[in-house]
Coordinates of C-alpha atoms in Angstrom, one line a residue:
Chain A
X1 CA 0.0 0.0 0.0
X2 CA 2.7 2.5 0.9
X3 CA 4.7 2.3 -2.4
X4 CA 1.9 3.8 -4.4
X5 CA 1.4 6.6 -1.9
X6 CA 5.0 7.4 -1.7
X7 CA 5.8 7.2 -5.4
X8 CA 2.8 9.4 -6.3
X9 CA 3.0 12.1 -3.7
X10 CA 6.7 12.5 -3.8
X11 CA 6.5 13.0 -7.5
X12 CA 4.0 15.8 -7.1
X13 CA 6.1 17.8 -4.5
X14 CA 9.7 16.9 -4.1
X15 CA 9.9 18.9 -0.8
X16 CA 10.3 16.4 2.1
X17 CA 7.4 16.7 4.4
X18 CA 7.4 16.4 8.2
X19 CA 4.6 13.9 7.8
X20 CA 6.9 11.4 6.1
X21 CA 6.8 8.0 7.7
X22 CA 3.5 8.4 9.5
X23 CA 0.9 5.7 8.9
X24 CA -2.4 6.6 7.4
X25 CA -4.2 6.5 10.8
X26 CA -1.5 8.7 12.4
X27 CA -1.7 11.2 9.6
X28 CA -5.5 11.3 9.8
X29 CA -5.3 11.8 13.6
X30 CA -2.7 14.6 13.2
X31 CA -4.9 16.7 10.9
X32 CA -8.2 15.8 12.5
X33 CA -9.6 13.7 9.7
X34 CA -12.5 11.3 10.5
X35 CA -13.4 8.0 9.0
X36 CA -15.7 8.5 6.1
X37 CA -19.1 6.8 6.3
X38 CA -18.9 5.9 10.0
X39 CA -22.1 5.6 12.0
X40 CA -22.9 8.7 14.1
X41 CA -23.9 8.3 17.7
X42 CA -27.7 8.0 18.4
X43 CA -28.0 11.6 19.6
X44 CA -26.1 12.9 16.7
X45 CA -28.2 10.8 14.4
X46 CA -31.4 12.3 15.8
X47 CA -29.9 15.7 15.3
X48 CA -29.0 15.1 11.7
X49 CA -32.4 13.7 11.0
X50 CA -34.0 16.7 12.5
X51 CA -31.8 18.9 10.3
X52 CA -33.2 17.1 7.3
X53 CA -36.9 17.7 8.3
X54 CA -37.5 19.9 5.3
X55 CA -36.2 17.3 2.9
X56 CA -38.3 14.6 4.5
X57 CA -41.4 16.7 4.2
X58 CA -40.7 17.8 0.6
X59 CA -39.8 14.3 -0.5
X60 CA -43.0 12.9 0.9
X61 CA -45.1 15.6 -0.8
X62 CA -43.3 15.2 -4.0
X63 CA -43.9 11.4 -4.0
X64 CA -47.6 12.1 -3.3
X65 CA -48.0 14.6 -6.1
X66 CA -46.0 12.4 -8.6
X67 CA -48.3 9.5 -7.9
X68 CA -51.2 10.9 -9.9
X69 CA -49.6 13.5 -12.1
X70 CA -50.0 11.5 -15.3
X71 CA -53.8 10.9 -14.7
X72 CA -56.3 13.1 -16.4
X73 CA -58.2 13.7 -13.2
X74 CA -54.9 14.4 -11.4
X75 CA -55.0 14.9 -7.7
X76 CA -58.8 14.1 -7.6
X77 CA -57.6 10.5 -7.4
X78 CA -56.3 11.2 -3.9
X79 CA -59.9 11.1 -2.8
X80 CA -61.5 8.9 -5.5
X81 CA -59.2 5.9 -4.8
X82 CA -60.1 5.4 -1.2
X83 CA -63.8 6.0 -2.0
X84 CA -63.7 3.3 -4.7
X85 CA -61.9 1.0 -2.3
X86 CA -64.6 1.5 0.3
X87 CA -67.3 0.9 -2.3
X88 CA -65.8 -2.4 -3.3
X89 CA -65.5 -3.7 0.3
X90 CA -69.1 -2.6 1.0
X91 CA -70.3 -4.5 -2.1
X92 CA -68.6 -7.7 -1.1
X93 CA -68.8 -7.8 2.7
X94 CA -71.9 -5.6 3.2
X95 CA -74.2 -6.7 0.4
X96 CA -73.0 -10.2 -0.5
X97 CA -71.5 -11.8 2.6
X98 CA -73.5 -9.8 5.2
X99 CA -70.5 -9.5 7.5
X100 CA -72.4 -6.8 9.5
X101 CA -73.8 -9.5 11.8
X102 CA -76.5 -7.5 13.6
X103 CA -74.9 -4.0 13.2
X104 CA -77.3 -1.5 11.8
X105 CA -76.5 -0.1 8.3
X106 CA -75.9 3.3 9.8
X107 CA -73.1 1.8 12.0
X108 CA -71.8 -0.9 9.7
X109 CA -70.9 1.3 6.6
X110 CA -68.9 3.9 8.6
X111 CA -67.4 0.9 10.6
X112 CA -66.3 -0.7 7.4
X113 CA -65.0 2.4 5.7
X114 CA -63.0 3.4 8.8
X115 CA -61.5 0.0 9.1
X116 CA -60.4 -0.1 5.5
X117 CA -58.8 3.4 5.6
X118 CA -57.1 3.0 8.9
X119 CA -55.7 -0.4 8.0
X120 CA -54.6 0.8 4.6
X121 CA -52.6 3.5 6.4
X122 CA -50.6 0.8 8.2
X123 CA -50.5 -1.5 5.2
X124 CA -49.1 1.0 2.7
X125 CA -46.6 2.4 5.3
X126 CA -45.3 -1.1 5.6
X127 CA -45.3 -1.8 1.9
X128 CA -43.4 1.4 1.1
X129 CA -41.2 0.9 4.1
X130 CA -39.9 -2.4 3.0
X131 CA -38.7 -0.9 -0.3
X132 CA -37.6 2.4 1.3
X133 CA -33.9 1.5 1.1
X134 CA -33.8 -1.3 -1.5
X135 CA -36.0 0.6 -3.9
X136 CA -34.0 3.8 -3.6
X137 CA -30.4 2.6 -3.8
X138 CA -29.6 5.2 -6.4
X139 CA -30.4 7.9 -3.9
X140 CA -28.6 6.1 -1.1
X141 CA -25.5 5.7 -3.2
X142 CA -25.5 9.3 -4.5
X143 CA -26.3 11.5 -1.6
X144 CA -25.5 11.9 2.1
X145 CA -28.3 12.1 4.5
X146 CA -29.4 10.0 7.5
X147 CA -31.0 7.0 5.9
X148 CA -33.9 7.0 8.3
X149 CA -35.2 10.0 6.4
X150 CA -36.4 7.6 3.7
X151 CA -38.7 5.3 5.7
X152 CA -39.9 8.3 7.8
X153 CA -40.7 10.2 4.6
X154 CA -42.6 7.3 3.1
X155 CA -44.7 7.0 6.3
X156 CA -45.4 10.7 6.2
X157 CA -46.5 10.3 2.6
X158 CA -49.0 7.7 3.7
X159 CA -50.2 10.0 6.5
X160 CA -50.9 12.8 4.0
X161 CA -52.7 10.2 1.8
X162 CA -54.8 9.3 4.8
X163 CA -55.7 12.9 5.4
X164 CA -57.3 12.9 2.0
X165 CA -59.2 9.7 2.8
X166 CA -60.4 11.3 6.1
X167 CA -62.4 13.8 4.0
X168 CA -64.3 10.8 2.4
X169 CA -64.6 9.3 5.8
X170 CA -66.2 12.4 7.3
X171 CA -68.7 12.6 4.5
X172 CA -69.6 8.9 4.9
X173 CA -70.0 9.3 8.7
X174 CA -72.2 12.3 8.4
X175 CA -74.2 10.7 5.6
X176 CA -75.0 7.8 7.9
X177 CA -76.0 9.9 10.9
X178 CA -72.8 10.3 12.9
X179 CA -72.4 14.1 13.3
X180 CA -69.3 15.9 14.4
X181 CA -69.0 16.2 18.2
X182 CA -66.3 16.6 20.8
X183 CA -65.5 12.9 20.4
X184 CA -64.1 13.6 16.9
X185 CA -61.2 15.4 18.6
X186 CA -59.9 12.0 19.6
X187 CA -59.0 11.5 16.0
X188 CA -55.9 13.6 16.4
X189 CA -54.2 11.5 19.1
X190 CA -55.3 8.3 17.4
X191 CA -53.7 9.3 14.1
X192 CA -50.6 10.6 15.9
X193 CA -50.1 7.3 17.8
X194 CA -50.8 5.2 14.7
X195 CA -48.3 7.3 12.7
X196 CA -45.6 6.7 15.3
X197 CA -46.4 3.0 15.2
X198 CA -46.3 2.8 11.4
X199 CA -43.1 4.7 11.2
X200 CA -41.4 2.4 13.7
X201 CA -42.7 -0.6 11.8
X202 CA -41.5 0.9 8.5
X203 CA -38.0 1.5 9.9
X204 CA -37.8 -2.1 11.0
X205 CA -38.9 -3.6 7.7
X206 CA -36.7 -1.0 5.8
X207 CA -33.6 -2.5 7.5
X208 CA -34.8 -6.0 6.8
X209 CA -35.8 -5.2 3.3
X210 CA -32.4 -3.6 2.6
X211 CA -30.7 -6.9 3.5
X212 CA -33.3 -9.2 2.0
X213 CA -35.3 -7.6 -0.8
X214 CA -37.3 -10.8 -1.1
X215 CA -39.3 -9.5 1.8
X216 CA -41.2 -7.2 -0.6
X217 CA -42.6 -10.3 -2.3
X218 CA -43.7 -11.9 1.0
X219 CA -45.2 -8.8 2.4
X220 CA -48.6 -8.8 0.7
X221 CA -49.4 -12.2 2.1
X222 CA -48.4 -11.2 5.6
X223 CA -50.5 -8.1 5.3
X224 CA -53.6 -9.9 4.0
X225 CA -53.4 -12.3 6.9
X226 CA -53.1 -9.4 9.3
X227 CA -56.0 -7.6 7.7
X228 CA -58.4 -10.5 8.0
X229 CA -57.2 -11.1 11.6
X230 CA -57.8 -7.5 12.7
X231 CA -61.5 -7.2 12.0
X232 CA -61.4 -4.7 9.2
X233 CA -64.8 -5.9 7.8
X234 CA -66.3 -7.5 10.9
X235 CA -66.5 -7.0 14.7
X236 CA -64.0 -9.4 16.3
X237 CA -66.0 -10.2 19.5
X238 CA -69.2 -10.8 17.5
X239 CA -67.5 -13.0 14.8
X240 CA -65.7 -15.1 17.4
X241 CA -68.6 -15.6 19.7
X242 CA -68.5 -19.2 21.1
X243 CA -64.8 -19.6 20.4
X244 CA -62.4 -19.5 23.4
X245 CA -62.3 -16.0 24.8
X246 CA -58.5 -15.6 24.6
X247 CA -58.5 -15.7 20.8
X248 CA -60.7 -12.6 20.5
X249 CA -58.7 -10.8 23.2
X250 CA -55.4 -11.6 21.3
X251 CA -56.9 -10.3 18.0
X252 CA -58.3 -7.2 19.7
X253 CA -55.0 -6.3 21.3
X254 CA -53.1 -6.3 18.0
X255 CA -52.1 -2.8 17.2
X256 CA -54.0 -2.5 13.9
X257 CA -57.2 -3.5 15.6
X258 CA -56.6 -1.1 18.5
X259 CA -56.1 1.9 16.2
X260 CA -59.1 0.9 14.1
X261 CA -61.4 0.5 17.1
X262 CA -60.3 3.8 18.6
X263 CA -61.0 5.6 15.4
X264 CA -64.5 4.0 15.1
X265 CA -65.2 4.9 18.7
X266 CA -64.2 8.5 18.0
X267 CA -66.2 8.8 14.8
X268 CA -69.3 6.7 15.0
X269 CA -72.2 7.5 17.3
X270 CA -73.5 3.9 17.5
X271 CA -70.1 2.4 18.3
X272 CA -69.7 2.8 22.0
X273 CA -66.9 2.1 24.6
X274 CA -68.4 -1.4 25.1
X275 CA -66.7 -2.5 21.9
X276 CA -63.2 -1.5 23.1
X277 CA -60.9 -3.9 25.0
X278 CA -59.7 -2.8 28.5
X279 CA -56.9 -0.3 28.8
X280 CA -57.2 0.5 25.1
X281 CA -55.4 3.9 25.3
X282 CA -52.5 2.4 27.2
X283 CA -52.2 -0.2 24.5
X284 CA -52.3 2.4 21.7
X285 CA -49.6 4.5 23.4
X286 CA -47.6 1.4 24.3
X287 CA -47.5 0.0 20.8
X288 CA -46.6 3.4 19.4
X289 CA -43.7 4.0 21.9
X290 CA -42.4 0.5 21.6
X291 CA -42.2 0.5 17.8
X292 CA -41.2 4.1 17.3
X293 CA -38.2 3.9 19.7
X294 CA -37.3 0.2 19.0
X295 CA -37.6 0.6 15.3
X296 CA -35.5 3.8 15.2
X297 CA -32.7 2.2 17.2
X298 CA -32.9 -1.0 15.2
X299 CA -32.6 1.0 11.9
X300 CA -29.8 3.2 13.2
X301 CA -27.7 0.1 14.2
X302 CA -27.1 -0.7 10.5
X303 CA -26.8 2.9 9.3
X304 CA -23.3 2.5 7.8
X305 CA -24.3 -0.7 5.9
X306 CA -27.2 0.6 3.8
X307 CA -26.3 0.9 0.1
X308 CA -23.9 -2.1 0.0
X309 CA -24.4 -4.7 -2.7
Chain B
X1 CA -12.0 33.0 -15.6
X2 CA -8.7 31.6 -17.0
X3 CA -6.6 34.2 -15.2
X4 CA -8.3 33.5 -11.9
X5 CA -7.6 29.9 -12.4
X6 CA -3.8 30.3 -13.0
X7 CA -3.7 32.7 -10.2
X8 CA -5.0 30.0 -8.0
X9 CA -2.4 27.5 -9.2
X10 CA 0.3 29.9 -8.1
X11 CA -1.3 30.2 -4.7
X12 CA -1.3 26.5 -4.4
X13 CA 2.4 26.2 -5.2
X14 CA 3.1 28.8 -2.6
X15 CA 1.2 26.8 0.0
X16 CA 3.2 23.7 -0.6
X17 CA 5.1 24.1 2.6
X18 CA 2.1 23.5 4.7
X19 CA 0.2 20.7 3.0
X20 CA -3.0 19.6 4.7
X21 CA -4.3 16.2 3.8
X22 CA -8.1 16.3 3.1
X23 CA -8.6 12.7 2.0
X24 CA -6.6 9.6 3.0
X25 CA -7.4 6.2 1.6
X26 CA -5.7 3.4 3.5
X27 CA -5.6 0.0 1.7
X28 CA -9.2 0.4 0.6
X29 CA -11.1 -2.6 -0.6
X30 CA -14.7 -2.4 -1.9
X31 CA -16.7 -5.5 -2.6
X32 CA -20.2 -5.6 -4.3
X33 CA -22.5 -8.4 -3.5
X34 CA -24.9 -9.4 -6.3
X35 CA -27.9 -11.6 -5.4
X36 CA -28.8 -14.5 -7.6
X37 CA -26.0 -14.4 -10.1
X38 CA -24.0 -17.3 -8.9
X39 CA -25.0 -20.3 -11.0
X40 CA -25.7 -18.4 -14.2
X41 CA -29.0 -20.2 -14.3
X42 CA -31.7 -18.0 -12.9
X43 CA -34.3 -20.7 -12.8
X44 CA -36.6 -21.2 -9.9
X45 CA -35.2 -24.7 -9.1
X46 CA -31.7 -23.3 -9.0
X47 CA -32.8 -20.6 -6.6
X48 CA -34.6 -23.2 -4.4
X49 CA -31.5 -25.4 -4.2
X50 CA -29.5 -22.4 -3.2
X51 CA -31.9 -21.7 -0.4
X52 CA -31.9 -25.3 0.7
X53 CA -28.1 -25.6 0.7
X54 CA -27.8 -23.0 3.3
X55 CA -24.3 -22.0 3.8
X56 CA -22.1 -18.9 4.0
X57 CA -23.8 -16.5 1.5
X58 CA -24.7 -19.0 -1.1
X59 CA -26.2 -17.6 -4.3
X60 CA -24.4 -14.3 -3.8
X61 CA -21.6 -13.4 -6.2
X62 CA -18.9 -11.0 -5.0
X63 CA -17.4 -8.4 -7.3
X64 CA -14.2 -7.0 -6.0
X65 CA -14.3 -3.6 -7.5
X66 CA -11.5 -1.8 -5.6
X67 CA -8.5 -3.7 -4.5
X68 CA -6.2 -2.1 -1.9
X69 CA -6.0 1.5 -3.1
X70 CA -4.0 3.9 -0.9
X71 CA -3.3 7.6 -1.5
X72 CA -3.3 10.9 0.2
X73 CA -5.0 13.9 -1.3
X74 CA -4.1 17.5 -0.2
X75 CA -6.0 20.7 0.0
X76 CA -6.0 22.6 -3.2
X77 CA -5.4 19.6 -5.4
X78 CA -7.6 18.7 -8.4
X79 CA -7.3 15.0 -8.9
X80 CA -8.3 13.3 -12.1
X81 CA -9.4 9.6 -12.0
X82 CA -8.8 7.7 -15.2
X83 CA -9.0 4.1 -16.3
X84 CA -11.0 1.9 -18.7
X85 CA -14.7 1.2 -18.1
X86 CA -15.3 -0.9 -15.0
X87 CA -11.9 -0.1 -13.5
X88 CA -13.5 1.1 -10.3
X89 CA -13.3 4.8 -10.6
X90 CA -16.9 5.6 -9.7
X91 CA -16.9 3.1 -6.9
X92 CA -13.8 4.7 -5.5
X93 CA -15.5 8.1 -5.5
X94 CA -18.5 6.7 -3.7
X95 CA -16.4 5.1 -1.1
X96 CA -14.5 8.3 -0.5
X97 CA -17.9 10.0 0.0
X98 CA -18.8 7.4 2.5
X99 CA -21.7 6.2 0.5
X100 CA -20.3 2.6 -0.1
X101 CA -19.1 0.8 3.0
X102 CA -15.5 -0.5 2.8
X103 CA -14.9 -4.2 2.9
X104 CA -11.4 -3.6 4.3
X105 CA -9.2 -0.6 4.9
X106 CA -10.4 2.9 5.7
X107 CA -11.0 6.3 4.2
X108 CA -10.3 9.3 6.4
X109 CA -11.8 12.7 5.2
X110 CA -11.8 16.3 6.3
X111 CA -15.4 17.3 6.5
X112 CA -18.1 15.7 4.4
X113 CA -17.0 15.0 0.8
X114 CA -19.9 15.3 -1.6
X115 CA -20.6 13.7 -4.9
X116 CA -21.8 16.0 -7.6
X117 CA -24.8 14.0 -8.4
X118 CA -28.4 14.7 -7.5
X119 CA -30.1 12.8 -10.3
X120 CA -31.5 10.1 -8.0
X121 CA -33.5 12.6 -5.9
X122 CA -35.3 14.2 -8.8
X123 CA -38.6 13.1 -10.0
X124 CA -39.7 13.2 -13.7
X125 CA -43.3 13.8 -12.9
X126 CA -42.6 17.0 -11.0
X127 CA -42.0 20.4 -12.5
X128 CA -38.5 21.7 -12.9
X129 CA -39.3 24.3 -10.2
X130 CA -40.2 21.7 -7.6
X131 CA -37.2 19.6 -8.6
X132 CA -34.8 22.4 -7.9
X133 CA -36.2 22.7 -4.4
X134 CA -36.3 18.9 -3.8
X135 CA -32.8 18.5 -5.2
X136 CA -31.4 21.3 -3.1
X137 CA -33.0 19.9 0.1
X138 CA -31.6 16.5 -0.8
X139 CA -28.1 17.9 -1.0
X140 CA -28.6 19.4 2.4
X141 CA -29.2 23.0 1.5
X142 CA -31.6 25.0 3.6
X143 CA -34.8 26.5 2.2
X144 CA -33.3 30.0 2.4
X145 CA -30.2 29.0 0.5
X146 CA -32.3 27.4 -2.2
X147 CA -34.5 30.5 -2.5
X148 CA -31.4 32.7 -2.7
X149 CA -29.9 30.6 -5.6
X150 CA -33.1 29.6 -7.3
X151 CA -32.9 32.2 -10.0
X152 CA -29.1 31.5 -10.6
X153 CA -29.9 27.8 -11.1
X154 CA -32.7 28.5 -13.6
X155 CA -30.5 31.0 -15.5
X156 CA -27.5 28.7 -15.5
X157 CA -29.5 25.8 -16.8
X158 CA -30.8 27.9 -19.6
X159 CA -34.1 26.0 -19.4
X160 CA -36.2 29.1 -19.8
X161 CA -34.3 30.3 -22.9
X162 CA -36.9 28.6 -25.1
X163 CA -40.0 29.6 -23.2
X164 CA -41.4 28.9 -19.7
X165 CA -40.2 25.3 -19.3
X166 CA -39.4 25.4 -15.6
X167 CA -43.1 25.1 -14.7
X168 CA -43.5 22.0 -16.8
X169 CA -42.9 18.5 -15.5
X170 CA -39.4 17.2 -16.2
X171 CA -40.7 14.3 -18.3
X172 CA -41.5 16.8 -21.0
X173 CA -37.9 18.0 -21.2
X174 CA -35.5 16.8 -23.9
X175 CA -32.7 14.6 -22.6
X176 CA -30.3 17.5 -23.0
X177 CA -32.5 19.9 -21.1
X178 CA -33.0 17.5 -18.3
X179 CA -29.2 16.8 -18.0
X180 CA -28.6 20.6 -17.9
X181 CA -31.1 21.1 -15.1
X182 CA -29.6 18.2 -13.2
X183 CA -26.1 19.6 -13.5
X184 CA -27.2 23.1 -12.6
X185 CA -28.9 21.9 -9.4
X186 CA -25.9 19.7 -8.4
X187 CA -23.4 22.5 -9.0
X188 CA -25.4 25.1 -7.0
X189 CA -23.9 24.0 -3.7
X190 CA -20.4 24.8 -2.2
X191 CA -18.4 21.8 -1.2
X192 CA -15.3 21.0 1.0
X193 CA -14.3 18.0 -1.0
X194 CA -16.0 17.8 -4.3
X195 CA -16.3 14.8 -6.5
X196 CA -17.5 15.0 -10.1
X197 CA -18.4 11.9 -12.1
X198 CA -18.2 12.6 -15.8
X199 CA -20.5 15.6 -15.5
X200 CA -18.7 17.6 -18.2
X201 CA -20.2 15.5 -21.0
X202 CA -23.7 16.9 -20.6
X203 CA -25.5 19.4 -22.8
X204 CA -24.6 21.2 -25.9
X205 CA -21.2 22.9 -26.5
X206 CA -22.4 26.2 -25.1
X207 CA -23.5 24.6 -21.9
X208 CA -20.4 22.5 -21.7
X209 CA -18.2 25.6 -21.7
X210 CA -20.4 27.1 -19.0
X211 CA -20.2 24.0 -16.8
X212 CA -16.4 23.8 -17.1
X213 CA -16.3 27.4 -15.9
X214 CA -18.5 26.5 -13.0
X215 CA -16.3 23.6 -12.1
X216 CA -13.3 25.9 -11.9
X217 CA -15.3 28.1 -9.6
X218 CA -16.3 25.2 -7.5
X219 CA -12.6 24.1 -7.3
X220 CA -11.7 27.5 -5.9
X221 CA -14.3 27.1 -3.1
X222 CA -13.6 23.5 -2.5
X223 CA -10.6 22.1 -0.7
X224 CA -10.0 19.3 -3.1
X225 CA -11.7 18.2 -6.3
X226 CA -11.9 14.7 -7.8
X227 CA -12.9 14.4 -11.4
X228 CA -13.8 11.1 -13.2
X229 CA -13.7 11.5 -16.9
X230 CA -12.9 9.7 -20.1
X231 CA -12.1 12.9 -21.8
X232 CA -8.3 13.4 -21.4
X233 CA -8.7 17.0 -22.5
X234 CA -11.0 18.0 -19.7
X235 CA -8.6 16.2 -17.2
X236 CA -5.7 18.2 -18.6
X237 CA -7.6 21.4 -18.4
X238 CA -8.8 21.0 -14.8
X239 CA -6.5 18.6 -12.9
X240 CA -2.9 18.8 -11.5
X241 CA -2.7 15.2 -10.4
X242 CA -4.0 12.0 -11.8
X243 CA -4.8 8.6 -10.3
X244 CA -4.9 5.8 -12.9
X245 CA -7.0 2.8 -11.8
X246 CA -7.0 -0.5 -13.7
X247 CA -9.0 -3.5 -12.5
X248 CA -9.6 -1.9 -9.2
X249 CA -5.9 -1.4 -8.5
X250 CA -4.0 1.9 -8.5
X251 CA -1.7 1.6 -11.5
X252 CA -0.1 5.0 -11.4
X253 CA -0.3 8.2 -9.3
X254 CA 1.4 11.4 -10.3
X255 CA 1.4 14.7 -12.1
X256 CA -1.2 14.9 -14.9
X257 CA 1.1 15.0 -17.9
X258 CA 3.2 12.0 -16.8
X259 CA 0.3 9.8 -16.0
X260 CA -1.7 10.8 -19.1
X261 CA 1.3 10.0 -21.3
X262 CA 1.6 6.5 -19.9
X263 CA -2.2 6.1 -20.1
X264 CA -2.3 7.1 -23.7
X265 CA 0.5 4.7 -24.5
X266 CA -1.5 2.0 -22.7
X267 CA -4.8 2.7 -24.5
X268 CA -2.9 3.0 -27.8
X269 CA -4.1 6.6 -28.6

């Protein structure tokens, strides 16, 4: 290694330098050079990420706009897509399969639409999270920024997408007799907690997807299982009546079901607290904190390895 | 422009007594891992047997792109990287920038080296206007800095010379126009250690001259400039030292003229 260095640099300047004979590490230390591409400390990493907040927001908005920019109806699809989605689920589960099981129409339709939208929020955050690094290798290899900016940005994109869906949801709720009241204010903490949970989950799968891109192929199946187990189209306690009680409890405590139930409780007049499991807010906060902190640390641990191979 | 440039060269020679290293590469090795390229057969059964025969990274092919490169770059140097296609020039730049993790060895740098390349952050479906903001933010500029330089970027790119194109989506641009906008965005930022990967080849001749000028300016502001190019003339015009890479190894390192003479003999020009 040293021959090339010596031959080359000596040829450029013949003057003997006081640095002659120092090893690379000593030379670096003498002039205060640092190792390129080393992982920053956790605190420093959070600071860097905060410094990139404008990029994170701009990137998520850009992705959101770019999504429908080729369509003739343009940004109208932001609202039309969730509306069509809800209509399809209503057609299948409401009209054909009668999954309402004793819920009145005025409750079931907002119940279903809320479920679909809230679950889609988690689902699409996960789907884009798993490709956040592996699908943006060009960006990771060309520019310097804390890599967590990508999964966070994609989750933020999904949050903005959900805000469009909420417009549809409000119209549906009001159309079926649930009018805005103080309970609607609960939507804000529910969304905030779910966003934290989704981001943490996206960070975890982003690291896993960076190492094993095959995960993106597997994800739709995992997500579909999760969707059917979370009671998106039916009430878990009603559907599992007669089965051992612990199954229903387990399903109700899964984070997706918790956030869906809280949102329904906030929005729908006929969906009271009796439908919620015990300590539901503690669970909602606990899942959010666990995943947000755990996911962030887990992602940071591999920071210097993203972009390899 | 040219006078300023030579003036700077003199300044550099004067500084030779106190030479501060800005980039130190110490026995650097870079290895790419490519999934599913081992057996040559990409069939499902081949993939399955790879999974079943679990072992140390089966089914992953390694490409040893940079093999034990060491050098020290000093403040004020403009270093050209030459070598045939696939010799590891771009990979070496990315490793210096800390964007590719090293397999073995280390790179020490003064400050944060940046690669002149913003292409990956831009989106074809967005207007040129929004891409300037997005690209600037991606490079780590603040919103105020971008606002300040916005008009310069538009003027430099010359996008608006033929009408109001900056408010149209980038997918409607000709390839030359898009390349010019990309270069203009990338060149808008000041850098400590700047690395340029064949950026000089973009756009028409008028734009090429403009970008060479801009690169000289950037060199003045930057501590050290690295330039990858297959164009020996642009290396001669801008660099005072050349690293010649061949098959991932450093074949020669020295003053521009010496190395280029050998290189031209080697390539048979």
